Short mmCIF file of C-alpha atoms in Angstrom, two decimals:
data_model
loop_
_atom_site.label_atom_id
_atom_site.label_comp_id
_atom_site.label_asym_id
_atom_site.label_seq_id
_atom_site.Cartn_x
_atom_site.Cartn_y
_atom_site.Cartn_z
CA MET A 1092 -49.90 77.01 103.77
CA VAL A 1093 -48.55 74.82 106.60
CA GLU A 1094 -51.15 73.78 109.18
CA THR A 1095 -50.70 72.48 112.72
CA PHE A 1096 -52.80 69.58 114.02
CA ILE A 1097 -53.38 68.64 117.66
CA PRO A 1098 -54.99 65.17 117.67
CA LYS A 1099 -57.07 64.04 120.63
CA SER A 1100 -55.86 60.43 120.51
CA LYS A 1101 -53.21 58.16 119.02
CA GLU A 1102 -55.76 56.82 116.54
CA GLU A 1103 -56.57 60.33 115.33
CA ALA A 1104 -52.85 61.06 114.97
CA LEU A 1105 -52.44 57.93 112.83
CA ARG A 1106 -55.36 59.03 110.61
CA PHE A 1107 -53.65 62.39 110.04
CA LEU A 1108 -50.40 60.65 109.13
CA ASN A 1109 -52.24 58.29 106.79
CA ASN A 1110 -53.96 61.10 104.89
CA ARG A 1111 -51.27 63.75 104.50
CA LYS A 1112 -47.56 64.35 104.85
CA CYS A 1113 -46.78 65.68 108.33
CA THR A 1114 -43.80 66.58 110.47
CA ILE A 1115 -44.20 64.86 113.84
CA LEU A 1116 -43.37 67.23 116.70
CA ALA A 1117 -43.05 66.13 120.33
CA GLY A 1118 -40.57 68.06 122.51
CA GLY A 1119 -39.17 69.95 119.54
CA THR A 1120 -35.69 70.44 121.03
CA ASP A 1121 -34.07 69.37 117.75
CA LEU A 1122 -36.77 70.01 115.15
CA VAL A 1123 -37.52 73.57 116.22
CA VAL A 1124 -33.83 74.44 115.92
CA LYS A 1125 -33.67 72.86 112.46
CA ALA A 1126 -36.73 74.80 111.35
CA LYS A 1127 -35.02 78.17 111.92
CA LYS A 1128 -33.11 79.55 108.96
CA TRP A 1129 -31.25 82.15 111.02
CA SER A 1130 -31.31 83.70 114.48
CA GLU A 1131 -34.58 85.42 115.40
CA SER A 1132 -36.30 84.19 112.22
CA LEU A 1133 -39.66 82.41 112.21
CA HIS A 1134 -39.72 78.64 112.14
CA GLU A 1135 -40.26 77.21 108.66
CA PHE A 1136 -41.59 73.68 108.22
CA ASP A 1137 -41.92 72.23 104.74
CA CYS A 1138 -45.16 70.37 105.50
CA ASP A 1139 -47.98 70.27 108.02
CA VAL A 1140 -47.06 69.71 111.69
CA ILE A 1141 -48.72 67.24 114.05
CA LEU A 1142 -48.22 67.60 117.81
CA ILE A 1143 -48.09 64.36 119.83
CA LYS A 1144 -46.39 65.10 123.15
CA HIS A 1145 -49.73 65.41 124.99
CA LEU A 1146 -51.13 62.03 123.90
CA LYS A 1147 -51.76 59.85 126.96
CA GLU A 1148 -51.33 56.62 124.96
CA LEU A 1149 -47.70 57.64 124.35
CA LYS A 1150 -46.96 58.55 128.00
CA ASN A 1151 -47.20 55.16 129.72
CA ILE A 1152 -44.31 53.65 131.68
CA LYS A 1153 -44.90 50.07 132.79
CA ILE A 1154 -43.05 46.89 133.67
CA ASP A 1155 -43.90 43.19 133.38
CA GLU A 1156 -41.94 39.94 133.57
CA LYS A 1157 -40.32 40.58 130.16
CA TYR A 1158 -39.97 44.30 129.51
CA ILE A 1159 -39.81 47.83 130.78
CA SER A 1160 -42.10 49.61 128.31
CA ILE A 1161 -41.73 53.36 127.81
CA GLY A 1162 -44.12 55.55 125.84
CA ALA A 1163 -42.37 57.46 123.08
CA ALA A 1164 -43.71 60.84 124.26
CA CYS A 1165 -42.30 60.50 127.79
CA THR A 1166 -39.91 63.35 128.50
CA LEU A 1167 -36.42 62.70 129.80
CA ALA A 1168 -37.40 64.46 133.03
CA GLU A 1169 -40.38 62.14 133.49
CA LEU A 1170 -38.13 59.13 133.05
CA GLU A 1171 -35.58 60.52 135.49
CA THR A 1172 -38.19 60.78 138.26
CA ASN A 1173 -40.10 57.53 137.61
CA ILE A 1174 -39.51 54.76 140.15
CA LEU A 1175 -39.71 52.03 137.48
CA ILE A 1176 -36.72 53.39 135.56
CA PRO A 1177 -33.38 51.81 136.58
CA LYS A 1178 -30.60 53.89 138.14
CA TYR A 1179 -28.24 53.50 135.18
CA PHE A 1180 -30.92 54.86 132.84
CA LYS A 1181 -31.31 57.94 135.05
CA GLU A 1182 -27.55 58.51 135.19
CA VAL A 1183 -27.42 58.75 131.40
CA ILE A 1184 -30.47 61.04 131.30
CA LEU A 1185 -28.92 63.45 133.79
CA SER A 1186 -25.96 63.90 131.42
CA ILE A 1187 -28.24 65.12 128.63
CA GLY A 1188 -28.78 68.83 128.18
CA SER A 1189 -30.04 71.22 130.83
CA PRO A 1190 -33.10 70.74 133.09
CA GLY A 1191 -35.12 72.81 130.63
CA ILE A 1192 -34.11 70.57 127.73
CA ARG A 1193 -34.91 67.41 129.72
CA ASN A 1194 -38.36 68.79 130.58
CA ALA A 1195 -39.13 69.22 126.87
CA ALA A 1196 -37.16 66.48 125.07
CA THR A 1197 -38.82 63.08 124.63
CA ILE A 1198 -37.17 59.69 124.39
CA GLY A 1199 -39.00 59.01 121.12
CA GLY A 1200 -37.77 62.26 119.64
CA ASN A 1201 -34.18 61.45 120.61
CA ILE A 1202 -34.50 58.11 118.82
CA CYS A 1203 -36.31 59.45 115.75
CA ASN A 1204 -33.77 62.22 115.25
CA PRO A 1205 -30.79 59.83 115.33
CA LEU A 1206 -27.73 62.06 115.38
CA GLU A 1207 -24.25 60.54 115.64
CA ALA A 1208 -23.96 62.30 119.02
CA GLY A 1209 -27.36 61.13 120.34
CA ASP A 1210 -26.83 60.52 124.06
CA ILE A 1211 -29.61 57.99 124.66
CA LEU A 1212 -28.73 55.67 121.76
CA PRO A 1213 -25.72 53.73 123.17
CA LEU A 1214 -27.68 52.93 126.32
CA LEU A 1215 -30.59 51.56 124.28
CA TYR A 1216 -28.24 49.64 121.96
CA ALA A 1217 -26.54 48.00 124.92
CA LEU A 1218 -29.91 47.05 126.42
CA ASP A 1219 -31.17 45.43 123.17
CA ALA A 1220 -34.11 47.83 122.96
CA THR A 1221 -37.00 47.10 120.60
CA LEU A 1222 -39.26 49.78 119.13
CA VAL A 1223 -43.00 49.48 118.53
CA VAL A 1224 -44.07 51.41 115.43
CA GLU A 1225 -47.70 51.78 114.38
CA SER A 1226 -49.67 52.89 111.34
CA LEU A 1227 -53.42 52.65 110.79
CA ASN A 1228 -53.06 49.19 109.30
CA GLU A 1229 -49.96 47.67 110.86
CA ILE A 1230 -47.89 47.32 114.04
CA ARG A 1231 -44.19 46.62 113.64
CA GLU A 1232 -41.57 45.68 116.22
CA ILE A 1233 -38.08 46.73 115.15
CA GLU A 1234 -34.79 46.21 116.94
CA LEU A 1235 -33.17 49.57 117.50
CA VAL A 1236 -30.01 48.40 115.73
CA ASN A 1237 -32.10 47.95 112.57
CA PHE A 1238 -34.15 51.13 113.03
CA VAL A 1239 -31.30 53.65 112.93
CA LEU A 1240 -29.79 53.51 109.44
CA GLN A 1241 -27.42 56.49 109.59
CA PRO A 1242 -27.42 59.98 111.15
CA GLY A 1243 -30.85 61.52 110.50
CA LYS A 1244 -32.16 58.40 108.71
CA LYS A 1245 -34.37 55.72 110.21
CA ASP A 1246 -36.72 52.89 109.25
CA LEU A 1247 -39.92 54.86 109.78
CA LYS A 1248 -42.49 55.30 107.01
CA ALA A 1249 -44.38 58.56 106.52
CA GLN A 1250 -47.61 56.95 107.80
CA GLU A 1251 -45.99 55.48 110.92
CA LEU A 1252 -45.55 56.68 114.48
CA LEU A 1253 -43.09 55.42 117.10
CA VAL A 1254 -45.31 54.62 120.07
CA GLU A 1255 -43.23 52.58 122.54
CA ILE A 1256 -39.73 51.51 123.49
CA ARG A 1257 -39.36 48.05 125.03
CA ILE A 1258 -36.29 47.15 127.07
CA PRO A 1259 -35.83 43.48 128.03
CA ILE A 1260 -35.63 42.72 131.75
CA ASN A 1261 -32.12 41.41 132.38
CA ASN A 1262 -30.39 39.84 135.34
CA PRO A 1263 -28.78 42.49 137.57
CA MET A 1264 -25.78 44.01 135.79
CA LEU A 1265 -23.08 46.38 136.96
CA PHE A 1266 -22.60 49.39 134.72
CA TYR A 1267 -20.07 52.02 133.72
CA TYR A 1268 -20.87 55.22 131.84
CA ARG A 1269 -18.70 58.09 130.68
CA LYS A 1270 -19.52 61.05 128.44
CA VAL A 1271 -16.82 63.35 127.11
CA GLY A 1272 -17.72 66.90 126.09
CA THR A 1273 -16.63 70.47 126.71
CA ARG A 1274 -19.09 70.59 129.61
CA LYS A 1275 -20.79 67.88 131.64
CA SER A 1276 -24.25 67.97 130.09
CA THR A 1277 -25.13 71.02 128.02
CA ALA A 1278 -22.50 70.52 125.30
CA LEU A 1279 -22.73 68.14 122.36
CA THR A 1280 -21.07 64.80 123.03
CA LYS A 1281 -17.58 64.33 121.63
CA ALA A 1282 -17.62 60.68 122.62
CA SER A 1283 -19.36 58.47 125.14
CA PHE A 1284 -19.20 54.86 126.24
CA ILE A 1285 -21.47 52.61 128.27
CA GLY A 1286 -20.70 49.12 129.48
CA PHE A 1287 -22.64 46.49 131.42
CA TYR A 1288 -21.36 43.26 132.87
CA THR A 1289 -22.30 40.36 135.14
CA LEU A 1290 -19.82 38.16 136.99
CA GLU A 1291 -20.46 34.70 138.41
CA HIS A 1292 -17.70 32.88 140.27
CA GLU A 1293 -15.15 35.40 138.97
CA ARG A 1294 -16.13 34.77 135.33
CA ILE A 1295 -17.90 37.09 132.89
CA VAL A 1296 -21.31 35.69 132.02
CA ASP A 1297 -22.66 38.79 130.28
CA VAL A 1298 -21.04 41.94 128.89
CA ARG A 1299 -22.35 44.74 126.63
CA MET A 1300 -20.40 47.73 125.31
CA ALA A 1301 -21.60 50.59 123.13
CA PHE A 1302 -20.01 53.82 121.86
CA VAL A 1303 -21.52 56.97 120.38
CA ALA A 1304 -20.19 59.91 118.30
CA VAL A 1305 -17.52 57.78 116.67
CA GLY A 1306 -19.21 56.66 113.47
CA SER A 1307 -22.28 56.91 111.29
CA ARG A 1308 -24.25 55.44 114.18
CA SER A 1309 -23.58 53.94 117.60
CA VAL A 1310 -21.07 51.10 117.63
CA ARG A 1311 -21.65 47.75 119.29
CA SER A 1312 -20.13 44.36 118.41
CA ARG A 1313 -21.83 41.26 119.81
CA GLU A 1314 -19.07 39.15 118.26
CA LEU A 1315 -16.38 40.87 120.31
CA GLU A 1316 -18.57 40.80 123.41
CA ASP A 1317 -18.94 37.04 122.99
CA ARG A 1318 -15.14 36.70 123.05
CA LEU A 1319 -15.16 38.12 126.57
CA LYS A 1320 -17.90 35.88 127.94
CA GLY A 1321 -16.64 32.99 130.02
CA LEU A 1322 -13.27 34.59 130.73
CA ASN A 1323 -12.00 34.84 134.29
CA LYS A 1324 -10.30 37.98 135.52
CA GLY A 1325 -6.80 36.80 134.68
CA GLU A 1326 -7.80 35.80 131.15
CA LEU A 1327 -9.55 39.13 130.68
CA LYS A 1328 -6.39 41.06 131.57
CA SER A 1329 -4.43 39.28 128.83
CA ILE A 1330 -6.97 40.08 126.09
CA ILE A 1331 -7.77 43.75 126.76
CA GLU A 1332 -5.23 45.19 124.29
CA ASN A 1333 -6.35 42.77 121.58
CA ILE A 1334 -10.00 43.73 122.09
CA LYS A 1335 -9.07 47.42 121.84
CA GLU A 1336 -7.28 46.74 118.54
CA GLU A 1337 -10.37 44.98 117.16
CA TYR A 1338 -12.66 47.85 118.16
CA PHE A 1339 -10.26 50.31 116.55
CA LYS A 1340 -11.07 48.62 113.21
CA ILE A 1341 -14.85 48.95 113.53
CA ILE A 1342 -15.03 52.52 114.82
CA ILE A 1343 -15.71 54.19 111.46
CA PRO A 1344 -14.90 57.90 111.19
CA ILE A 1345 -17.72 60.36 110.61
CA SER A 1346 -17.26 61.56 107.03
CA ASN A 1347 -17.27 65.30 107.81
CA ASP A 1348 -14.83 65.07 110.73
CA GLU A 1349 -11.25 66.23 110.47
CA LYS A 1350 -8.70 63.47 110.94
CA SER A 1351 -7.53 64.96 114.25
CA ILE A 1352 -11.09 64.83 115.62
CA VAL A 1353 -11.54 61.26 114.40
CA ASP A 1354 -8.29 60.16 116.02
CA TYR A 1355 -9.20 61.95 119.23
CA ARG A 1356 -12.63 60.32 119.42
CA LYS A 1357 -11.20 56.88 118.72
CA CYS A 1358 -8.53 57.33 121.36
CA VAL A 1359 -11.00 58.55 123.98
CA CYS A 1360 -13.48 55.73 123.38
CA LEU A 1361 -10.83 53.01 123.41
CA ASN A 1362 -9.40 54.42 126.64
CA LEU A 1363 -12.88 54.44 128.21
CA MET A 1364 -13.44 50.85 127.14
CA GLY A 1365 -10.03 49.89 128.50
CA GLU A 1366 -10.90 51.50 131.84
CA PHE A 1367 -14.21 49.61 131.89
CA LEU A 1368 -12.49 46.27 131.28
CA GLU A 1369 -9.80 47.07 133.88
CA ASN A 1370 -12.60 47.76 136.37
CA ILE A 1371 -13.99 44.28 135.73
CA HIS A 1372 -10.51 42.82 136.20
CA THR A 1373 -10.03 44.52 139.57
CA LYS A 1374 -13.49 43.83 141.01
#
């Protein structure tokens, strides 16, 4: 018989995870749907459930000279209203789901259920986010790019809990974000793109670009970003088409997509990236 546990602290939650197999449930916006076999049926979990959304140790939002640190159980709505969270972060959040979904969904849950259409992932990839994962006996820091292995798979052991997301404090960057879906927020993402850049004396000193819903996980290439750094606006204009061709090679189709959908997603993402680079050129 499946049991549900409501720990009183993070330490108690880690003891539960250390002693028995559990499904970790925070907002439940993805897991509860998965646990239904058909409409109107009862939810069926294959192991005990542990609830963590209420844990105060997982709800902190703080900032220091190095990082913005976000507790994994913070809801998207809490992040959207917090004064420490940057504007670009809030813009992405407001494109995710409905107000009801954002009130329930947690940032940790969005990361730990890494779908190819996960809206928060390209933002965190572009920001070089690091995850803090704890068990009773160990604390690990994992770069997000190494945490998400493929859709639905991540580097998280059965005894571990994602407790915090750390985002490095960067110099001020301009940003561009576009999400393409059948509706603005409540539909699944067909493709999305986020870009950041910094100019000094008309030259690019920093640039980050990430795509989602175009491969087995979000796509980002530091090698291609490095090719853009140091370019002035005229030099950037001459290389845009070449950069698009290189990204075309690394956007790997999702295996269960029809070719027409793959081609559409590639085309949309490359057009969004081209628009982003054109915006830099015309600034």
